[in-house]
GROMACS .gro file of C-alpha atoms in nm:
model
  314
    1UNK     CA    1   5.389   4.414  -5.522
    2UNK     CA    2   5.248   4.044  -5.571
    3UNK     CA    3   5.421   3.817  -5.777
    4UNK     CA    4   5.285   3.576  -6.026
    5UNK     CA    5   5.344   3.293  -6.267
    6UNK     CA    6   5.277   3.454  -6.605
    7UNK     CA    7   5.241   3.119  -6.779
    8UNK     CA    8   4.987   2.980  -6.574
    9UNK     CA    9   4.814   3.380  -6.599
   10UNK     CA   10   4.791   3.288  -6.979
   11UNK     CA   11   4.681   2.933  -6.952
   12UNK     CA   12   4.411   2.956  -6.676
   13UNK     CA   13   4.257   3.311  -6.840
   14UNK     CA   14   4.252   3.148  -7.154
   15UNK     CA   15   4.064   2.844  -7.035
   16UNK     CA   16   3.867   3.021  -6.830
   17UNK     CA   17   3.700   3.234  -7.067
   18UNK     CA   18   3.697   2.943  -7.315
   19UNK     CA   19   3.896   3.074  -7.592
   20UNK     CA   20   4.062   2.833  -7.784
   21UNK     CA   21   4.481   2.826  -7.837
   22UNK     CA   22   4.418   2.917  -8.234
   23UNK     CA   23   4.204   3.250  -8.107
   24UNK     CA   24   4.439   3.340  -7.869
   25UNK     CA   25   4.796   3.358  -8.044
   26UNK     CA   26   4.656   3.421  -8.400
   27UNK     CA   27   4.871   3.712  -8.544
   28UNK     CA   28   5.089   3.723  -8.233
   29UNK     CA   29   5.249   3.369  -8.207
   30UNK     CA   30   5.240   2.995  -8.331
   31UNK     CA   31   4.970   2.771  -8.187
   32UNK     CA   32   5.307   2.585  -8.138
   33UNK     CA   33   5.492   2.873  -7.918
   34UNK     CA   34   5.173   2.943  -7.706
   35UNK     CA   35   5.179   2.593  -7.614
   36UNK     CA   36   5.536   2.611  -7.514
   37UNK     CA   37   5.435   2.925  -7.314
   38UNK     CA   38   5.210   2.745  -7.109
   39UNK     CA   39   5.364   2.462  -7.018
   40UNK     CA   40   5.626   2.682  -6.872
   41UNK     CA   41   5.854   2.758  -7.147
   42UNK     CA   42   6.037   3.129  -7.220
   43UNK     CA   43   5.797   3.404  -7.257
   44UNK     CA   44   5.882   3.740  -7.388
   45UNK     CA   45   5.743   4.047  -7.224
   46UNK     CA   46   5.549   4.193  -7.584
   47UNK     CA   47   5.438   3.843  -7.600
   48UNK     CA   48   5.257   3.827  -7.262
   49UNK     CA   49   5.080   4.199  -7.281
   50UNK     CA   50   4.928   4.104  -7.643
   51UNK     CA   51   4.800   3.767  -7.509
   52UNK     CA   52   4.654   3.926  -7.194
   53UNK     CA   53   4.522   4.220  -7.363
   54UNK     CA   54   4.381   3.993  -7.670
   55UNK     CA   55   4.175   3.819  -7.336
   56UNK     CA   56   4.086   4.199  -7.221
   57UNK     CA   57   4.306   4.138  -6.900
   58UNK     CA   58   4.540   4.414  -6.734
   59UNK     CA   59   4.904   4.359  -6.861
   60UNK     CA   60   5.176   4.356  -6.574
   61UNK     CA   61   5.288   4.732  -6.609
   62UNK     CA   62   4.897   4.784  -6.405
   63UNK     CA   63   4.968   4.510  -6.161
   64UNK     CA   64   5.167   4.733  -5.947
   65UNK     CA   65   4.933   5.013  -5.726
   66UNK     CA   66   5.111   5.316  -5.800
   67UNK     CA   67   5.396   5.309  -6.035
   68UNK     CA   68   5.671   5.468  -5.871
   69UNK     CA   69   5.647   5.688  -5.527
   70UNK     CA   70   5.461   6.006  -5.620
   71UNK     CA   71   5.417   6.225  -5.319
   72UNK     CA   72   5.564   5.968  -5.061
   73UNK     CA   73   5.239   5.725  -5.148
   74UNK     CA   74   5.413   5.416  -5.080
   75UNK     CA   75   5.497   5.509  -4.761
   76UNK     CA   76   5.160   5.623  -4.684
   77UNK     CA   77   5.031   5.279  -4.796
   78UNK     CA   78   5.270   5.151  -4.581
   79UNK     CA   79   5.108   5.305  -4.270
   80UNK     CA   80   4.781   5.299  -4.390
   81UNK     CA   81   4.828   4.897  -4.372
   82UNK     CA   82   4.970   4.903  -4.066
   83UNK     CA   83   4.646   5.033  -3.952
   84UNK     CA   84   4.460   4.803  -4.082
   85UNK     CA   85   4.686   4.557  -3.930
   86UNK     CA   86   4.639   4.713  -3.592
   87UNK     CA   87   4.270   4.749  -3.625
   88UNK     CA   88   4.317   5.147  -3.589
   89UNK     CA   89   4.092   5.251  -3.861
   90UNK     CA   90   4.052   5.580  -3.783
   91UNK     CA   91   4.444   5.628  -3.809
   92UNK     CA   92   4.364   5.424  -4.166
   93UNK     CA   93   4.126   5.685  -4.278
   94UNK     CA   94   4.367   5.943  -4.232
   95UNK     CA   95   4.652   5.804  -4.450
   96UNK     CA   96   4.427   5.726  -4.673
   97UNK     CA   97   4.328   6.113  -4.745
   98UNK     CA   98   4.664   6.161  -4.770
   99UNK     CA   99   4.706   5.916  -5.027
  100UNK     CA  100   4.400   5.997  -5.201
  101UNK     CA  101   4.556   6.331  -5.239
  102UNK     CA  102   4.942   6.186  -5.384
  103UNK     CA  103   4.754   5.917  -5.593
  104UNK     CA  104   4.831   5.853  -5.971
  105UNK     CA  105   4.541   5.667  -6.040
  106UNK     CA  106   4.626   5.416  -6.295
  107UNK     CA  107   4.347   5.186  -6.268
  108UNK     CA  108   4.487   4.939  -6.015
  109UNK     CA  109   4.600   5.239  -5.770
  110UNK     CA  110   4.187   5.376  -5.803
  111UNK     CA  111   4.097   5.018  -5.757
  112UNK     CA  112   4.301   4.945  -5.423
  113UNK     CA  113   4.167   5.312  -5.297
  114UNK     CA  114   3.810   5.258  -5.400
  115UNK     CA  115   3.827   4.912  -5.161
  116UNK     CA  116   4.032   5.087  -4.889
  117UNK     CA  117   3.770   5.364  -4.858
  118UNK     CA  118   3.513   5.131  -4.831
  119UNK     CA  119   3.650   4.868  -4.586
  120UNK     CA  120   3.751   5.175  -4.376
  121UNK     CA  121   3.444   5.344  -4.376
  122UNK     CA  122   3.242   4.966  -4.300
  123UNK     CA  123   3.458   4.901  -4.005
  124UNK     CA  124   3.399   5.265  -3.860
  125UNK     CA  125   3.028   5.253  -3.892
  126UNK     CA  126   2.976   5.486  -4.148
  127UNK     CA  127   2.847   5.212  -4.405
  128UNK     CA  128   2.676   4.918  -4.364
  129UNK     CA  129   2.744   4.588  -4.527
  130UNK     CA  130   2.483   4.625  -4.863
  131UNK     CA  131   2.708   4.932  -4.971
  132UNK     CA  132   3.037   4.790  -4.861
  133UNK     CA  133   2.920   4.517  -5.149
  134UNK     CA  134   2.819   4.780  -5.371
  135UNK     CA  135   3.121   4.962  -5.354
  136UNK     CA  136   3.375   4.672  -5.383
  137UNK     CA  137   3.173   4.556  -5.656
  138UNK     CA  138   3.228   4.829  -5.853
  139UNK     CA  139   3.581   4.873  -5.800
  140UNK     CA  140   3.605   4.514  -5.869
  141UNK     CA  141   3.432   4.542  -6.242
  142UNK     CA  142   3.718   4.833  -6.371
  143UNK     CA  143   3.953   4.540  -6.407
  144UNK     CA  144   3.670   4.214  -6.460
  145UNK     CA  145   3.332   4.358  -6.545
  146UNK     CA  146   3.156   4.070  -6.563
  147UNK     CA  147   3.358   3.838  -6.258
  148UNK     CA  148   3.003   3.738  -6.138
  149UNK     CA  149   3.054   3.485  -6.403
  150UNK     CA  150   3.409   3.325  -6.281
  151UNK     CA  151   3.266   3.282  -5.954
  152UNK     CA  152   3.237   2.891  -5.804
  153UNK     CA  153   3.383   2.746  -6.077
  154UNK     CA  154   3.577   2.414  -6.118
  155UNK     CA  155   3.778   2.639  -6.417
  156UNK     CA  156   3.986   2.839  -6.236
  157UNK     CA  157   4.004   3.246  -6.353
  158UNK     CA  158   4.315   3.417  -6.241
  159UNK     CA  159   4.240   3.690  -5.990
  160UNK     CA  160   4.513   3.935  -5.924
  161UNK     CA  161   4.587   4.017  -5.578
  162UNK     CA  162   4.382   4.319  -5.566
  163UNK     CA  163   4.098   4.179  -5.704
  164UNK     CA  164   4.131   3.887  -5.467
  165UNK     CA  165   4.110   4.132  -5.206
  166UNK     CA  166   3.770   4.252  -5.306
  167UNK     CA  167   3.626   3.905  -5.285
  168UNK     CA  168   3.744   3.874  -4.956
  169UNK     CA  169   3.598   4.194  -4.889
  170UNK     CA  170   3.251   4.034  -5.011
  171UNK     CA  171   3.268   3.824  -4.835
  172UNK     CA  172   3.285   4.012  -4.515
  173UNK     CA  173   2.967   4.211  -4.642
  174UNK     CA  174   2.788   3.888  -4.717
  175UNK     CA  175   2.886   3.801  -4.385
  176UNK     CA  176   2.763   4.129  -4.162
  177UNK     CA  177   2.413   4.083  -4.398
  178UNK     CA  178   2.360   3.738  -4.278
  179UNK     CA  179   2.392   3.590  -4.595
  180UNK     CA  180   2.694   3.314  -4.479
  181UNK     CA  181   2.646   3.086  -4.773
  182UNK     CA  182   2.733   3.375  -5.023
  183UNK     CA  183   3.018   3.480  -4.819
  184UNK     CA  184   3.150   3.136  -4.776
  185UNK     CA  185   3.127   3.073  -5.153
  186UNK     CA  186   3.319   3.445  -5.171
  187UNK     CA  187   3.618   3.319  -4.955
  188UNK     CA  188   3.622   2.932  -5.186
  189UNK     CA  189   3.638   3.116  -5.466
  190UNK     CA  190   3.980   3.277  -5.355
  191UNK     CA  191   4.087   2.942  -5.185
  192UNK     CA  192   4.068   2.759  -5.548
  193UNK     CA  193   4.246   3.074  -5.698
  194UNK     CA  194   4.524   3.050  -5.447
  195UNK     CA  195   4.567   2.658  -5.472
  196UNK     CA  196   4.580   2.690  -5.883
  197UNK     CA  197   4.945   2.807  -5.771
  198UNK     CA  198   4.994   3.131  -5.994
  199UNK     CA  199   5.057   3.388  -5.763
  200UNK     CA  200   5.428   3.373  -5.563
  201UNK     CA  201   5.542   3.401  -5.159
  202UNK     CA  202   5.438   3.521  -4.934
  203UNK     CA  203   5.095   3.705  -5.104
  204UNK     CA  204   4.937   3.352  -5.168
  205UNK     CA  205   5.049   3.239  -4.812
  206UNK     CA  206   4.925   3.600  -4.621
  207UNK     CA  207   4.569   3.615  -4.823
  208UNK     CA  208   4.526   3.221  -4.763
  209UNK     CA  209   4.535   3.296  -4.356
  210UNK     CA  210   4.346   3.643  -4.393
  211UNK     CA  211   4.046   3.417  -4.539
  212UNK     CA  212   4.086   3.109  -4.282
  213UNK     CA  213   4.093   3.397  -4.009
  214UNK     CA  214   3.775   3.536  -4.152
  215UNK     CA  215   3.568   3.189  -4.188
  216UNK     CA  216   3.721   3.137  -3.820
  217UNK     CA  217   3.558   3.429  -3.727
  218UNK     CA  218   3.234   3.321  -3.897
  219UNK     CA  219   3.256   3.004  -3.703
  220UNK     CA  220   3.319   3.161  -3.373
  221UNK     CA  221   2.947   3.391  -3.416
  222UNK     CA  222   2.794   3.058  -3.523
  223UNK     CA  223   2.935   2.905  -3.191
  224UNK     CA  224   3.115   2.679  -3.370
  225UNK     CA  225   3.433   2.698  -3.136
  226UNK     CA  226   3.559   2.359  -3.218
  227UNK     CA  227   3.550   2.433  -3.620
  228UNK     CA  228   3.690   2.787  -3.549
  229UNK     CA  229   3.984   2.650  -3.363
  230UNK     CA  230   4.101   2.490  -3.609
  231UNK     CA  231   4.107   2.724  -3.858
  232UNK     CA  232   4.275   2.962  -3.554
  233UNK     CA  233   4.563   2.687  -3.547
  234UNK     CA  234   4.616   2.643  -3.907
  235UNK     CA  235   4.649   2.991  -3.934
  236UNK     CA  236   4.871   2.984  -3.630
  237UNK     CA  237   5.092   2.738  -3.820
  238UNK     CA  238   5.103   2.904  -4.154
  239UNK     CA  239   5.185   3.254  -4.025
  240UNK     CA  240   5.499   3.070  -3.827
  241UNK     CA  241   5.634   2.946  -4.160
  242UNK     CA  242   5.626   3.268  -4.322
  243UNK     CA  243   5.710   3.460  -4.014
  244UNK     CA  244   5.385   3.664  -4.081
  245UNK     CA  245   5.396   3.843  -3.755
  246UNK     CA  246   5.119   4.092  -3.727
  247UNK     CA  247   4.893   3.800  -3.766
  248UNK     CA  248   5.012   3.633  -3.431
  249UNK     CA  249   4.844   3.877  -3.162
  250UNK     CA  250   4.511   3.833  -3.378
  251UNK     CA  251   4.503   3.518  -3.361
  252UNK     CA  252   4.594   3.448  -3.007
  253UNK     CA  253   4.347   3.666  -2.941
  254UNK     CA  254   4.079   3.515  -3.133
  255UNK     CA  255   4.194   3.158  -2.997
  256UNK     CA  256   4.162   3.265  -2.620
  257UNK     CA  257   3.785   3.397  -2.722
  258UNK     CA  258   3.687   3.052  -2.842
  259UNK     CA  259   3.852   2.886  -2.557
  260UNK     CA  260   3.677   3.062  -2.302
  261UNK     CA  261   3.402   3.015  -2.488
  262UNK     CA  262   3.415   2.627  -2.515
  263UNK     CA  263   3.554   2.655  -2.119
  264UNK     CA  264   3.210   2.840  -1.985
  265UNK     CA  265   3.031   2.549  -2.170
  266UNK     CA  266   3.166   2.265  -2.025
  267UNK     CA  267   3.046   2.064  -1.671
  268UNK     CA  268   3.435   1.896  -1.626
  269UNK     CA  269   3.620   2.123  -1.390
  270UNK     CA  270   3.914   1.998  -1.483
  271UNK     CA  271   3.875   2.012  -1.845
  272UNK     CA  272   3.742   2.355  -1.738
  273UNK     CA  273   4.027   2.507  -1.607
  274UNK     CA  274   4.289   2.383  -1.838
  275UNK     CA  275   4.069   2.531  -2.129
  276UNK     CA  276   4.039   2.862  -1.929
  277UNK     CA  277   4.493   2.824  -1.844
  278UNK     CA  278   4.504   2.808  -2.166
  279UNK     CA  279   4.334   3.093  -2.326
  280UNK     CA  280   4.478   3.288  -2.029
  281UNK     CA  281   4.828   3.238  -2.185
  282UNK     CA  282   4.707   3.273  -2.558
  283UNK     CA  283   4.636   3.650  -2.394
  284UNK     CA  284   4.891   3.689  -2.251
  285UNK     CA  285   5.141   3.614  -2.547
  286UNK     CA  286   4.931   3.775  -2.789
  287UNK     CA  287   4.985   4.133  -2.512
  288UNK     CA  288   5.353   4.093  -2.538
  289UNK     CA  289   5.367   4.049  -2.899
  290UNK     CA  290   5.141   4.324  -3.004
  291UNK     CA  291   5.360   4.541  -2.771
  292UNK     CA  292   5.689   4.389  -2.873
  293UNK     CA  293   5.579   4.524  -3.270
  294UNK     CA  294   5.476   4.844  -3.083
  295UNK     CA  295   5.092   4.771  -3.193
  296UNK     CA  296   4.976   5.013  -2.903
  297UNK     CA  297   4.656   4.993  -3.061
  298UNK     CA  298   4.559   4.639  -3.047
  299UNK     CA  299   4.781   4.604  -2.678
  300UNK     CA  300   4.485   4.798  -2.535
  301UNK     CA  301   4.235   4.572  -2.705
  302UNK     CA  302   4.391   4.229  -2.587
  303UNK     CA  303   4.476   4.379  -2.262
  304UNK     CA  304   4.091   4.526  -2.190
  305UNK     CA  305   3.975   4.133  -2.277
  306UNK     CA  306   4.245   4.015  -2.054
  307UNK     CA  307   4.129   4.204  -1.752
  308UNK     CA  308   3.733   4.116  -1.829
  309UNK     CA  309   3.838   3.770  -1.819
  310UNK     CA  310   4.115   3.741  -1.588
  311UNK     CA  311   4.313   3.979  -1.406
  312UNK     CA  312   4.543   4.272  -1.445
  313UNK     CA  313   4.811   4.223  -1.749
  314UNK     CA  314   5.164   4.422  -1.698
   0.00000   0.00000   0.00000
């Protein structure tokens, strides 16, 4: 469950879709309390769902995906992410039809199931990046039917967690159809969301790395290793202060790819070989992490790289 600022939620919706303070609170509050509101002041919990439902918003009884623990779903989500996490989408799929199955489908829980599906079914082949978008896109307009129009704007429109989620999940199909500046634009529109500072720890923190890892990833196909390292070590640094550790294998891992990378491209031996010692003990560190949180999974993965590269990894 994300956490968020309701005042800001009020202020930035209502300046986003350019309705005016009078419009907004007329028949529900003062001009005078609504003002209050947004600056930060006491809100009551009536107050907030007729102000987000007078801007056709969900109210925050929807903003949790599945209300309550029918059928053991939240600990099916709970493994289904871990999945995810350890790149085992074929373990996803299968909590996912199990969740499917226990869902109560309020319309965040068929949102977050609708993007699932999809994202599982891209990364396993089965779809290709033009109905990845399709399909995010759709689950995206139950809760903002027209968000096309929020998109790359200075005014900033709230996105819930889920729904920031989907964008991200654009831009990985703009991405795999070659269309970069679309996904780039994609993954600045959540940046600016994140940075308006309404949602709470550690959500704002986790999605701001998921989309730096993403554009590194970007950078890395473009051969832009230096660009791509950084990103890697910002990500690096932001997953240490929130102790975000499933990120931490991933990363290694993706920071010993562009090291060798930038290693097999340069003429200084020296230089060379540090870059190549280097990414050898990214590897290595990113093995014995991935095994120490008992990601078998992704332990294979670094340690089949590891071997390609190097040498045998115990």
């Amino acid at each position: 469950m994300a956490y968020y600022n309701a005042n800001r939620i009020i202020k930035l919706t209502r300046i986003a879709i350019g309705m005016t303070q009078e419009r907004l609170c007329d028949g529900i509050c003062s001009v005078t309390t609504l003002s209050r509101i947004e600056k930060g002041g006491g809100l009551k919990r009536d107050t907030y769902r007729q102000l987000m439902e007078r801007m056709e918003r969900v109210t925050e009884e929807y903003y949790v995906v599945c209300v309550g623990n029918i059928g053991g779903f939240l600990e099916k989500q709970a493994e289904m992410e871990k999945a995810f996490q350890c790149q085992d989408y074929e373990k996803a799929e299968q909590y996912l039809y199990q969740m499917k199955k226990a869902a109560d489908y309020n319309i965040l829980t068929k949102q977050y199931l609708m993007r699932a599906e999809a994202v599982v079914k891209y990364y396993q082949k089965q779809i290709g990046g033009k109905e990845l978008l399709h399909r995010v896109s759709d689950a995206l307009r139950l809760t903002v039917p027209k968000y096309e129009k929020y998109l790359n704007r200075d005014k900033i429109f709230p996105f819930i967690k889920e729904e920031l989620m989907l964008l991200m999940s654009m831009g990985i199909a703009y991405n795999s159809m070659s269309e970069r500046e679309k996904s780039l634009q994609m993954y600045g529109t959540v940046l600016r969301c994140l940075a308006a500072d309404y949602m709470g720890k550690p959500d704002n923190e986790i999605i701001r790395i998921t989309v730096n890892y993403n554009i590194s990833k970007m950078c890395e196909a473009q051969k832009k290793n230096i660009e791509a390292l950084e990103k890697i070590n910002e990500c690096l640094k932001m997953s240490v202060v929130i102790d975000h550790g499933h990120m931490f294998a991933k990363l290694l891992l993706s920071k010993a790819s562009n090291l060798i990378e930038l290693a097999q491209k340069e003429e200084n031996v020296t230089i060379k070989k540090i870059g190549l010692k280097n990414a050898e003990q990214c590897l290595q560190q990113a093995y014995y992490i991935a095994v120490a949180r008992k990601d078998n999974f992704f332990a294979r993965k670094v340690k089949e790289y590891y071997i390609e590269n190097f040498r045998s990894i115990t």
